[in-house]
Amino acid sequence: LHFFEEAMHINGEQGDSEVRVLILNKLGRVSALVSKTEEAFQYYEQVLSYKDDVGAEVEAEALFNMARLYTIQEKYNEALDHHKQALAIRRSIKDKKNEAVSLNDIGELYRLMKNIDKALANHVVALEIRLAIVDKAGMAESYNNVGALYYQQKNIERAAANLTLALQAGQESQAQEQIARSYDYLHQCYKAVGDYKKALEYKE
């Protein structure tokens, strides 16, 4: 935070607006990480005040980050509204990678809202995009999210199939967090069907 504030000071009031917006977005993200939620919102609001001067992708990032803050606050309707705005911008500029990121977060939001059907639909579309652009780390995340939802629905066979694909994509991209998630859910799947030997292998 200290260094970003220094950067803002150096850029100054009459400085480069693109640099200013870049710093504001970073200040928002760091403030959120240290639980300074109100400050984070203020930084993102400032970013949006410059939206006519900077690229659409910057506006989309600010809206997306605000949606995540609303999700943390359990203000799900506000989060959904901001995610949908960010998604619309990302689609309009054909930013496929971040379109999938938005859909992934919308899927997780619907999961929190207990709407499993909509959660699954968004995760599947995110997965399709990530398959098309061969984003291995993203594929691992999406396969895990789809697998977790099937597990929640007690559809263990489909859950395990998706989780196995997640593990493969995670290993190919060295996405350690997703690999750990795959192992954990596969452990739960095999435990649920009584295959304790395999469950123990994944747990270990």
XYZ file of N, CA and C in Angstrom, residues 97 104 126-127 130-131 134-145 169 173 175 178:
66
model
N -10.388 -14.964 -22.168
C -9.824 -15.478 -20.914
C -10.545 -14.882 -19.711
N -16.859 -17.947 -14.231
C -16.462 -18.794 -13.106
C -16.924 -18.170 -11.784
N -17.927 -21.508 -18.745
C -16.543 -21.095 -18.456
C -15.571 -22.186 -18.897
N -15.926 -23.429 -18.598
C -15.085 -24.570 -18.979
C -14.951 -24.678 -20.500
N -12.504 -22.136 -21.708
C -11.140 -22.487 -21.304
C -10.605 -23.663 -22.117
N -11.480 -24.592 -22.495
C -11.073 -25.681 -23.387
C -10.708 -25.131 -24.767
N -7.456 -23.320 -24.625
C -6.425 -24.200 -24.017
C -5.750 -23.510 -22.814
N -6.600 -23.067 -21.882
C -6.118 -22.492 -20.620
C -6.133 -23.621 -19.583
N -4.998 -24.309 -19.443
C -4.928 -25.510 -18.609
C -5.245 -25.233 -17.141
N -4.663 -24.156 -16.589
C -4.937 -23.824 -15.189
C -6.413 -23.486 -14.992
N -6.971 -22.755 -15.950
C -8.402 -22.428 -15.906
C -9.263 -23.667 -16.036
N -8.839 -24.599 -16.922
C -9.572 -25.864 -17.084
C -9.601 -26.637 -15.773
N -8.462 -26.665 -15.075
C -8.384 -27.368 -13.789
C -9.394 -26.783 -12.804
N -9.448 -25.441 -12.745
C -10.383 -24.774 -11.838
C -11.830 -25.094 -12.208
N -12.151 -24.999 -13.505
C -13.534 -25.223 -13.939
C -13.966 -26.685 -13.755
N -13.096 -27.625 -14.118
C -13.417 -29.044 -13.901
C -13.634 -29.315 -12.407
N -12.808 -28.717 -11.557
C -12.979 -28.880 -10.107
C -14.317 -28.330 -9.648
N -14.689 -27.142 -10.148
C -15.943 -26.524 -9.732
C -17.150 -27.337 -10.195
N -5.372 -31.649 -15.795
C -5.093 -30.282 -16.259
C -4.254 -29.522 -15.234
N -0.415 -27.963 -15.775
C -0.151 -26.522 -15.630
C 0.519 -26.183 -14.298
N -0.767 -26.178 -11.405
C -1.675 -25.354 -10.597
C -1.867 -26.045 -9.242
N -5.242 -26.053 -7.316
C -6.271 -26.871 -7.956
C -5.966 -28.360 -7.819
